Amino acid sequence: MQISRRDFLKLSGAGLSGAMLLGVAGCGGGGEIQGGQGGAGGGNVFTWGQGAEPVTLDPIHVTDSESSKVVRQMFDGLLDFAPESTDLMPSLAEEIPQPEDGGRSYTFKLRSDVKFHDGEPFNADAAIFNFERWRFTDNPYHKGGGSGTSNFAYYASYFGGFDDDSIIDKIEALDDYTVRFTLKEPLGPFLQNIAISGFGMASPKAIKDDVEGFWQKPVGTGPFKFVSWNQGTEVNLEKNPDFWGKDLPASQYGGGPHVDKLVVRPNEDNTARVAALTGGQLTATDGLLPDDIATVKEAGLKVDYRPPNTIGYLAMNTQKEPFNDPKVRQAINMAIDMPKVVDFALGDTGQVATTYQPPTTPFFNESIERYPYDPEGARQMLEEAGAANLETTLWYMPIPRPYMPDAKSMAQAMQEDLKKVGVNAKLVTYEWTTYLQKTGRGEHDMCLLGWTADNGDPDNFLGQLLSSATATPENALNVAYYKNPEVDNLIEQGRSTVDEDERRDTYMRLQEIVAGDAPWVPIAYTKPPV
């Protein structure tokens, strides 16, 4: 069988947090990718190996890429991203709406030929049902997601909060297939936010029938339908023969699906997953370490790369002593020989990070330089701050991530550098779901995490990861718990205008302030191999 390169790469493009945009896939080119049958029972089957099993299959509760890779095969939003770009394109909406009333309203014309996998029609009422479920805390269906639920964190993060805090003031049906959104004020990245895969449309009937169980038996409109989830082993999906986009060109998210079955198999062990790939048990995988790339190529398999739409970082909990002192945070930046760590752990797939968003994102501030590696200066700064001989913890992720395929090795290298300046950092990890929950509650001193672009807008990095509003008691995206009123004001300025020059000035200044405050040690921008 043959599938297109875009469909192949679509499986690999997600991240925490979260949900990487569907279309940002690779570095150009076209052609077909040959897929094996991968030991998945014969037939026209694509078997995908990934670093962990999903946390949940309810898209609104997804904040990690391993869940997103599976979810977005089954769900569509109103808008999407064009293949291999962050340009918007229609999805369940027929066209991209233009801002009205100075950016305070948008009218979406919906496709009239779409059905959910359970046979129920997608229409204006279905779209409104989903947004009202997400927005209103007293909605009877504002729940679910299983033990790994994010409690609708993405809605609150991207639209300002729930209930009256939401920037979406009203959603109304103008007819069966037309929906108008009214905003309280303009939101620069509103359409880009709408396209995020976390806002996939779920069947209202399936939600009403069993909202608490929906996360294990999802129903969307996408190219694949859910069959079964044998937790710890595999997720099984099958071709949706009634997929609304099958007759559209690939450039419009059309064609296919090109395989009858899609099997997703989790395995946290990178080496074992690559062995399964080269041995024919998998059709494809991601999370490759630099040494794996040569092995895969020698086996006659194709390696492709997603663009560096990622950032990995070491976050310091600024609400805990001594990390509430900027001098301590600056010292930690100076204590780690990051170019050496990145070369060791990422090789040619990693570029040492300077600022808090990748260079593929608009308004990247090229003038910012990372802190120099200066262990003696770091030791002196720690002494001046009263943090000499510091005992602390450094948490690392238990699974490979697109921005950090081997977090344990990175943590060990950082631990050695920190020891040289008198910082004794005990390494800590947890099962993936627990790790997300605990870092989202701020239980850590320092933790490794990262982010892959959801929508290609700087607010997606700087706003989501550094705003006081996302430093929440539960499910925090700002795991540094960094709070700076000037930064918050700049974030709001960047969001509330559509003027490109004004946004550029805002985000350039924002990056300068954050670099000085140093709530993170930025690690690398990674181009993940697939």
Coordinates of N, CA, C and O in Angstrom, one line a residue, residues 93-246:
A93 N -15.6 23.9 8.7 CA -16.1 25.1 8.1 C -15.8 25.1 6.6 O -14.7 24.6 6.2
E94 N -16.6 25.7 5.8 CA -16.4 25.7 4.3 C -15.3 26.7 3.9 O -14.7 26.6 2.8
E95 N -15.2 27.8 4.7 CA -14.2 28.8 4.4 C -13.7 29.5 5.6 O -14.3 29.3 6.7
I96 N -12.6 30.2 5.5 CA -12.0 30.9 6.6 C -12.8 32.2 6.8 O -12.8 33.1 5.8
P97 N -13.4 32.5 7.9 CA -14.2 33.7 8.0 C -13.3 35.0 8.2 O -12.2 34.9 8.6
Q98 N -13.8 36.1 7.7 CA -13.1 37.3 7.9 C -13.6 38.0 9.2 O -14.7 37.9 9.6
P99 N -12.7 38.7 9.9 CA -13.1 39.4 11.1 C -14.2 40.5 10.8 O -14.1 41.2 9.8
E100 N -15.2 40.6 11.6 CA -16.2 41.6 11.5 C -16.2 42.5 12.8 O -15.7 42.1 13.8
D101 N -16.8 43.6 12.7 CA -16.9 44.5 13.8 C -15.5 44.7 14.5 O -15.4 44.6 15.7
G102 N -14.5 45.0 13.7 CA -13.2 45.3 14.2 C -12.6 44.1 14.9 O -11.7 44.2 15.8
G103 N -12.9 42.9 14.5 CA -12.4 41.7 15.1 C -13.2 41.2 16.3 O -12.7 40.3 17.0
R104 N -14.4 41.7 16.4 CA -15.2 41.2 17.6 C -16.2 40.2 17.2 O -16.9 39.6 18.1
S105 N -16.3 39.8 15.9 CA -17.2 38.7 15.6 C -16.7 38.0 14.3 O -16.0 38.6 13.5
Y106 N -17.1 36.7 14.2 CA -16.7 35.9 13.1 C -17.8 35.0 12.8 O -18.5 34.4 13.6
T107 N -18.1 34.8 11.5 CA -19.2 34.0 11.0 C -18.7 32.8 10.2 O -18.0 33.0 9.2
F108 N -19.0 31.6 10.7 CA -18.5 30.4 10.1 C -19.6 29.7 9.3 O -20.7 29.4 9.9
K109 N -19.4 29.5 8.1 CA -20.3 28.7 7.3 C -19.9 27.2 7.3 O -18.7 26.9 6.9
L110 N -20.7 26.3 7.8 CA -20.3 24.9 8.0 C -20.7 24.1 6.8 O -21.6 24.3 6.1
R111 N -19.9 23.0 6.7 CA -20.2 22.0 5.7 C -21.5 21.3 6.0 O -21.8 21.0 7.2
S112 N -22.3 21.0 5.0 CA -23.6 20.4 5.2 C -23.7 18.9 5.0 O -24.7 18.3 5.1
D113 N -22.5 18.4 4.6 CA -22.5 16.9 4.2 C -21.7 16.1 5.2 O -21.2 15.0 4.9
V114 N -21.5 16.5 6.5 CA -20.7 15.9 7.4 C -21.5 15.1 8.5 O -22.5 15.7 9.0
K115 N -21.1 13.9 8.7 CA -21.7 13.1 9.8 C -20.7 12.6 10.8 O -19.5 12.4 10.4
F116 N -21.1 12.6 12.1 CA -20.2 11.9 13.1 C -20.1 10.4 12.8 O -21.0 9.9 12.1
H117 N -19.2 9.8 13.4 CA -19.0 8.3 13.2 C -20.2 7.5 13.7 O -20.4 6.4 13.3
D118 N -21.1 8.1 14.5 CA -22.3 7.4 15.0 C -23.5 7.7 14.1 O -24.6 7.3 14.4
G119 N -23.3 8.4 13.0 CA -24.3 8.7 12.1 C -25.1 10.0 12.3 O -25.9 10.4 11.5
E120 N -24.8 10.6 13.4 CA -25.5 11.9 13.7 C -24.9 13.0 12.9 O -23.7 13.0 12.6
P121 N -25.7 14.0 12.5 CA -25.3 15.1 11.6 C -24.4 16.1 12.4 O -24.7 16.4 13.5
F122 N -23.4 16.6 11.7 CA -22.7 17.8 12.2 C -23.4 19.0 11.6 O -23.6 19.1 10.4
N123 N -23.7 19.9 12.5 CA -24.4 21.1 12.1 C -24.1 22.2 13.1 O -23.3 22.1 14.0
A124 N -24.8 23.4 13.0 CA -24.6 24.5 13.9 C -24.9 24.1 15.3 O -24.1 24.5 16.2
D125 N -25.9 23.4 15.6 CA -26.2 23.0 16.9 C -25.1 22.1 17.6 O -24.8 22.3 18.7
A126 N -24.5 21.3 16.8 CA -23.4 20.4 17.3 C -22.2 21.3 17.6 O -21.6 21.1 18.7
A127 N -21.9 22.3 16.8 CA -20.8 23.1 17.1 C -21.0 23.9 18.3 O -20.1 24.0 19.2
I128 N -22.2 24.5 18.5 CA -22.5 25.2 19.7 C -22.5 24.3 20.9 O -22.0 24.7 22.0
F129 N -23.0 23.1 20.8 CA -23.0 22.2 21.9 C -21.6 22.0 22.4 O -21.3 22.0 23.7
N130 N -20.6 21.8 21.5 CA -19.2 21.6 22.0 C -18.7 22.8 22.7 O -18.1 22.7 23.8
F131 N -18.8 24.0 22.1 CA -18.3 25.2 22.7 C -18.9 25.5 24.0 O -18.2 25.9 25.0
E132 N -20.2 25.2 24.2 CA -20.9 25.5 25.4 C -20.5 24.4 26.5 O -20.4 24.8 27.7
R133 N -20.2 23.2 26.1 CA -19.7 22.2 27.0 C -18.4 22.6 27.6 O -18.1 22.5 28.8
W134 N -17.5 23.2 26.7 CA -16.2 23.6 27.1 C -16.2 24.8 28.0 O -15.5 24.9 29.0
R135 N -17.1 25.8 27.7 CA -17.1 27.1 28.3 C -17.7 27.2 29.7 O -17.2 27.7 30.6
F136 N -18.9 26.6 29.8 CA -19.7 26.8 31.0 C -19.5 25.7 32.1 O -19.7 24.5 31.8
T137 N -19.0 26.1 33.2 CA -18.8 25.2 34.3 C -20.0 24.5 34.9 O -19.9 23.5 35.5
D138 N -21.2 25.2 34.7 CA -22.4 24.6 35.1 C -23.1 23.7 34.0 O -24.2 23.2 34.2
N139 N -22.5 23.6 32.9 CA -23.0 22.8 31.8 C -23.0 21.3 32.3 O -22.0 20.9 32.9
P140 N -24.1 20.5 32.2 CA -24.1 19.2 32.7 C -23.0 18.3 32.1 O -22.7 17.2 32.6
Y141 N -22.4 18.7 30.9 CA -21.4 17.9 30.3 C -20.0 18.5 30.4 O -19.1 18.0 29.7
H142 N -19.9 19.4 31.3 CA -18.6 20.0 31.5 C -17.8 19.1 32.5 O -17.5 19.4 33.7
K143 N -17.5 17.9 32.0 CA -16.8 16.9 32.8 C -16.3 15.9 31.9 O -16.3 16.0 30.7
G144 N -15.8 14.8 32.5 CA -15.2 13.7 31.7 C -13.7 13.8 31.5 O -13.1 14.6 32.2
G145 N -13.2 13.0 30.7 CA -11.7 13.0 30.4 C -11.0 11.9 31.1 O -9.8 11.7 30.9
G146 N -11.6 11.2 32.0 CA -11.0 10.1 32.8 C -10.0 10.6 33.8 O -10.0 11.8 34.1
S147 N -9.2 9.7 34.3 CA -8.2 10.1 35.4 C -7.2 11.1 34.9 O -6.6 11.8 35.7
G148 N -6.9 11.1 33.6 CA -6.0 12.1 33.1 C -6.5 13.4 32.5 O -5.9 14.1 31.8
T149 N -7.8 13.7 32.9 CA -8.4 14.9 32.4 C -7.6 16.1 32.7 O -7.0 16.3 33.8
S150 N -7.7 17.1 31.8 CA -7.1 18.4 32.0 C -8.1 19.4 32.5 O -7.8 20.6 32.7
N151 N -9.3 18.9 32.7 CA -10.4 19.8 33.1 C -10.5 21.0 32.2 O -10.6 22.2 32.6
F152 N -10.5 20.7 30.9 CA -10.8 21.7 29.9 C -9.7 22.9 29.9 O -10.0 24.0 29.5
A153 N -8.5 22.5 30.3 CA -7.4 23.5 30.4 C -7.2 24.3 29.1 O -6.9 25.5 29.2
Y154 N -7.3 23.7 28.0 CA -7.0 24.4 26.7 C -8.0 25.4 26.5 O -7.6 26.5 25.9
Y155 N -9.2 25.2 26.8 CA -10.2 26.2 26.5 C -9.9 27.5 27.4 O -9.9 28.6 26.9
A156 N -9.7 27.2 28.7 CA -9.4 28.4 29.6 C -8.1 29.1 29.1 O -8.1 30.3 29.2
S157 N -7.1 28.4 28.7 CA -5.9 29.0 28.3 C -6.0 29.8 27.0 O -5.4 30.9 26.9
Y158 N -6.7 29.4 26.0 CA -6.8 30.0 24.8 C -7.9 31.0 24.6 O -7.9 31.9 23.8
F159 N -8.9 30.9 25.5 CA -10.0 31.9 25.4 C -10.3 32.6 26.7 O -11.4 33.1 26.9
G160 N -9.3 32.7 27.6 CA -9.4 33.6 28.7 C -10.0 33.1 29.9 O -10.0 33.7 31.0
G161 N -10.6 31.9 29.9 CA -11.2 31.3 31.1 C -12.6 30.8 30.8 O -13.0 30.8 29.7
F162 N -13.3 30.4 31.8 CA -14.6 29.8 31.7 C -15.7 30.9 32.0 O -15.4 32.0 32.6
D163 N -16.9 30.5 31.7 CA -18.1 31.4 32.1 C -17.9 32.8 31.7 O -17.6 33.0 30.5
D164 N -18.0 33.7 32.6 CA -17.9 35.2 32.2 C -16.5 35.6 31.9 O -16.3 36.7 31.3
D165 N -15.5 34.8 32.3 CA -14.1 35.2 31.9 C -13.8 34.9 30.5 O -12.8 35.4 30.0
S166 N -14.6 34.1 29.8 CA -14.3 33.7 28.4 C -14.4 34.9 27.5 O -15.3 35.7 27.6
I167 N -13.4 35.0 26.6 CA -13.4 36.1 25.7 C -14.5 35.9 24.6 O -15.0 36.9 24.0
I168 N -15.0 34.7 24.5 CA -16.1 34.4 23.6 C -17.4 34.7 24.4 O -17.7 34.1 25.4
D169 N -18.1 35.8 24.0 CA -19.3 36.3 24.7 C -20.5 35.5 24.3 O -21.4 35.2 25.1
K170 N -20.6 35.1 23.0 CA -21.8 34.5 22.5 C -21.6 33.7 21.3 O -20.7 34.1 20.4
I171 N -22.3 32.5 21.2 CA -22.2 31.8 19.9 C -23.7 31.5 19.6 O -24.5 31.0 20.4
E172 N -24.0 31.9 18.3 CA -25.4 31.7 17.9 C -25.5 31.1 16.5 O -24.6 31.3 15.7
A173 N -26.6 30.3 16.3 CA -26.8 29.7 15.0 C -27.7 30.7 14.2 O -28.8 31.0 14.6
L174 N -27.1 31.1 13.0 CA -27.9 32.0 12.1 C -28.8 31.1 11.2 O -29.9 31.6 10.8
D175 N -28.4 29.9 11.0 CA -29.3 28.9 10.4 C -28.6 27.5 10.7 O -27.7 27.4 11.5
D176 N -29.1 26.4 10.1 CA -28.6 25.1 10.4 C -27.1 24.9 10.2 O -26.5 24.1 10.8
Y177 N -26.5 25.7 9.3 CA -25.1 25.5 9.0 C -24.3 26.8 9.0 O -23.4 27.0 8.2
T178 N -24.8 27.7 9.8 CA -24.0 29.0 10.0 C -24.0 29.3 11.5 O -25.0 29.4 12.1
V179 N -22.8 29.6 11.9 CA -22.5 29.9 13.4 C -21.8 31.2 13.5 O -20.8 31.4 12.7
R180 N -22.3 32.1 14.3 CA -21.5 33.4 14.6 C -21.0 33.4 16.0 O -21.7 33.2 16.9
F181 N -19.7 33.8 16.1 CA -19.0 34.0 17.4 C -19.0 35.5 17.6 O -18.5 36.2 16.8
T182 N -19.3 35.9 18.8 CA -19.2 37.3 19.2 C -18.2 37.3 20.4 O -18.4 36.6 21.4
L183 N -17.2 38.2 20.2 CA -16.1 38.3 21.2 C -16.3 39.5 22.1 O -16.9 40.5 21.6
K184 N -15.8 39.5 23.3 CA -15.9 40.7 24.1 C -14.9 41.8 23.7 O -15.1 42.9 23.9
E185 N -13.8 41.3 23.1 CA -12.8 42.2 22.5 C -12.0 41.5 21.5 O -12.1 40.2 21.4
P186 N -11.3 42.1 20.6 CA -10.5 41.4 19.6 C -9.5 40.5 20.2 O -8.9 40.8 21.2
L187 N -9.3 39.4 19.5 CA -8.3 38.4 19.9 C -7.4 38.1 18.7 O -7.9 37.4 17.8
G188 N -6.2 38.6 18.7 CA -5.3 38.5 17.5 C -5.3 37.1 17.0 O -5.5 36.8 15.8
P189 N -5.0 36.0 17.8 CA -4.8 34.7 17.3 C -6.1 33.9 17.3 O -6.1 32.6 17.4
F190 N -7.3 34.5 17.3 CA -8.6 33.8 17.5 C -8.7 32.6 16.5 O -9.0 31.5 16.8
L191 N -8.5 32.9 15.2 CA -8.8 31.9 14.2 C -7.7 30.8 14.3 O -8.0 29.6 14.1
Q192 N -6.5 31.2 14.6 CA -5.4 30.2 14.8 C -5.8 29.3 16.0 O -5.5 28.1 16.0
N193 N -6.3 29.9 17.1 CA -6.7 29.1 18.2 C -7.9 28.1 17.9 O -7.9 27.0 18.3
I194 N -8.8 28.6 17.1 CA -9.9 27.7 16.7 C -9.4 26.5 16.0 O -10.0 25.4 16.1
A195 N -8.3 26.6 15.3 CA -7.8 25.5 14.5 C -7.0 24.4 15.3 O -6.7 23.4 14.8
I196 N -6.7 24.7 16.5 CA -6.0 23.8 17.4 C -6.8 22.5 17.5 O -8.0 22.4 17.7
S197 N -6.0 21.3 17.4 CA -6.7 20.0 17.4 C -7.4 19.7 18.7 O -8.3 18.8 18.7
G198 N -7.1 20.4 19.8 CA -7.9 20.2 21.0 C -9.3 20.6 20.9 O -10.1 20.2 21.7
F199 N -9.6 21.4 19.9 CA -11.0 21.9 19.8 C -11.7 21.1 18.7 O -12.5 21.6 17.9
G200 N -11.4 19.8 18.6 CA -12.1 18.9 17.7 C -13.6 18.7 18.1 O -13.9 18.7 19.3
M201 N -14.4 18.6 17.1 CA -15.9 18.5 17.3 C -16.2 17.0 17.7 O -15.9 16.1 17.0
A202 N -16.9 16.9 18.9 CA -17.3 15.6 19.3 C -18.8 15.4 19.1 O -19.6 16.4 19.2
S203 N -19.2 14.2 19.0 CA -20.7 13.9 18.8 C -21.5 14.3 20.0 O -21.2 13.7 21.1
P204 N -22.4 15.2 19.9 CA -23.3 15.5 21.1 C -24.0 14.3 21.6 O -24.1 14.1 22.8
K205 N -24.5 13.4 20.7 CA -25.2 12.3 21.2 C -24.3 11.4 22.0 O -24.7 10.9 23.1
A206 N -23.1 11.1 21.6 CA -22.2 10.3 22.3 C -21.8 10.9 23.7 O -21.7 10.2 24.7
I207 N -21.6 12.2 23.7 CA -21.3 12.9 25.0 C -22.5 12.7 25.9 O -22.3 12.4 27.1
K208 N -23.7 13.0 25.4 CA -24.9 12.9 26.3 C -25.1 11.5 26.7 O -25.6 11.2 27.9
D209 N -24.8 10.5 25.9 CA -25.1 9.1 26.3 C -24.1 8.7 27.4 O -24.5 7.9 28.3
D210 N -22.9 9.1 27.4 CA -21.9 8.7 28.4 C -20.7 9.6 28.4 O -19.7 9.3 27.9
V211 N -20.9 10.8 29.0 CA -19.9 11.8 29.1 C -18.7 11.3 29.8 O -17.5 11.6 29.5
E212 N -18.9 10.5 30.9 CA -17.8 10.0 31.7 C -17.0 9.0 31.0 O -15.8 8.7 31.3
G213 N -17.6 8.3 30.1 CA -16.9 7.2 29.3 C -16.4 7.6 28.0 O -15.7 6.8 27.3
F214 N -16.7 8.8 27.5 CA -16.4 9.3 26.2 C -14.9 9.2 25.9 O -14.4 8.9 24.8
W215 N -14.1 9.4 26.9 CA -12.6 9.5 26.7 C -12.1 8.1 26.3 O -11.0 8.0 25.8
Q216 N -12.8 7.0 26.5 CA -12.4 5.7 26.2 C -13.1 5.2 24.9 O -12.8 4.1 24.4
K217 N -14.1 5.9 24.5 CA -14.9 5.5 23.2 C -15.3 6.7 22.5 O -16.5 7.1 22.4
P218 N -14.3 7.4 21.9 CA -14.5 8.7 21.2 C -15.3 8.6 19.9 O -15.2 7.6 19.2
V219 N -16.0 9.6 19.6 CA -16.8 9.7 18.3 C -16.6 11.1 17.7 O -17.0 12.1 18.3
G220 N -15.9 11.1 16.6 CA -15.7 12.4 15.9 C -16.2 12.3 14.5 O -17.1 11.6 14.1
T221 N -15.6 13.1 13.6 CA -15.9 13.2 12.2 C -14.7 12.8 11.3 O -14.8 12.9 10.1
G222 N -13.6 12.5 11.8 CA -12.4 12.4 11.1 C -12.2 11.1 10.2 O -13.2 10.3 10.1
P223 N -11.1 11.0 9.6 CA -10.9 9.9 8.6 C -10.8 8.5 9.2 O -11.0 7.5 8.4
F224 N -10.6 8.4 10.5 CA -10.6 7.1 11.1 C -11.6 7.1 12.3 O -11.8 8.1 13.0
K225 N -12.2 5.9 12.5 CA -13.1 5.7 13.5 C -12.5 4.8 14.6 O -11.7 3.9 14.3
F226 N -12.9 5.0 15.8 CA -12.5 4.3 17.0 C -13.0 2.9 16.9 O -14.2 2.6 16.7
V227 N -12.1 1.9 17.3 CA -12.6 0.5 17.4 C -12.4 0.0 18.8 O -13.3 -0.5 19.4
S228 N -11.1 0.1 19.3 CA -10.9 -0.5 20.6 C -9.6 0.1 21.2 O -8.7 0.6 20.4
W229 N -9.5 0.1 22.5 CA -8.3 0.6 23.2 C -7.9 -0.5 24.3 O -8.6 -0.6 25.3
N230 N -6.9 -1.3 24.0 CA -6.4 -2.2 24.9 C -5.3 -1.5 25.7 O -4.2 -1.5 25.2
Q231 N -5.6 -1.0 26.8 CA -4.7 -0.1 27.5 C -3.4 -0.8 27.8 O -3.4 -1.9 28.3
G232 N -2.3 -0.1 27.5 CA -1.0 -0.6 27.7 C -0.5 -1.4 26.5 O 0.7 -1.8 26.4
T233 N -1.4 -1.7 25.5 CA -1.0 -2.5 24.4 C -1.2 -1.8 23.1 O -0.2 -1.6 22.4
E234 N -2.4 -1.4 22.7 CA -2.6 -0.8 21.5 C -4.0 -0.1 21.4 O -4.9 -0.5 22.1
V235 N -4.0 0.9 20.5 CA -5.3 1.5 20.1 C -5.6 1.1 18.7 O -4.7 1.2 17.8
N236 N -6.8 0.7 18.4 CA -7.2 0.2 17.0 C -8.2 1.2 16.4 O -9.3 1.4 17.1
L237 N -7.9 1.7 15.3 CA -8.9 2.5 14.5 C -9.1 1.9 13.1 O -8.3 1.1 12.7
E238 N -10.2 2.2 12.5 CA -10.5 1.7 11.2 C -10.9 2.9 10.3 O -11.4 3.9 10.7
K239 N -10.8 2.6 9.0 CA -11.2 3.6 8.0 C -12.6 4.1 8.1 O -13.5 3.3 8.3
N240 N -12.8 5.4 8.0 CA -14.2 5.9 7.9 C -14.5 6.1 6.5 O -14.1 7.0 5.8
P241 N -15.4 5.2 5.9 CA -15.7 5.2 4.5 C -16.5 6.4 4.1 O -16.5 6.7 2.9
D242 N -17.1 7.1 5.1 CA -17.9 8.2 4.8 C -17.2 9.6 5.1 O -17.8 10.6 5.3
F243 N -15.9 9.5 5.2 CA -15.1 10.7 5.6 C -15.5 11.8 4.6 O -15.4 11.7 3.4
W244 N -15.8 13.0 5.1 CA -16.3 14.1 4.4 C -15.2 14.6 3.4 O -15.6 15.2 2.4
G245 N -14.0 14.4 3.7 CA -12.9 15.0 2.8 C -12.3 14.1 1.8 O -11.4 14.4 1.1
K246 N -12.9 12.9 1.6 CA -12.3 11.9 0.8 C -12.2 12.4 -0.7 O -11.3 11.9 -1.4

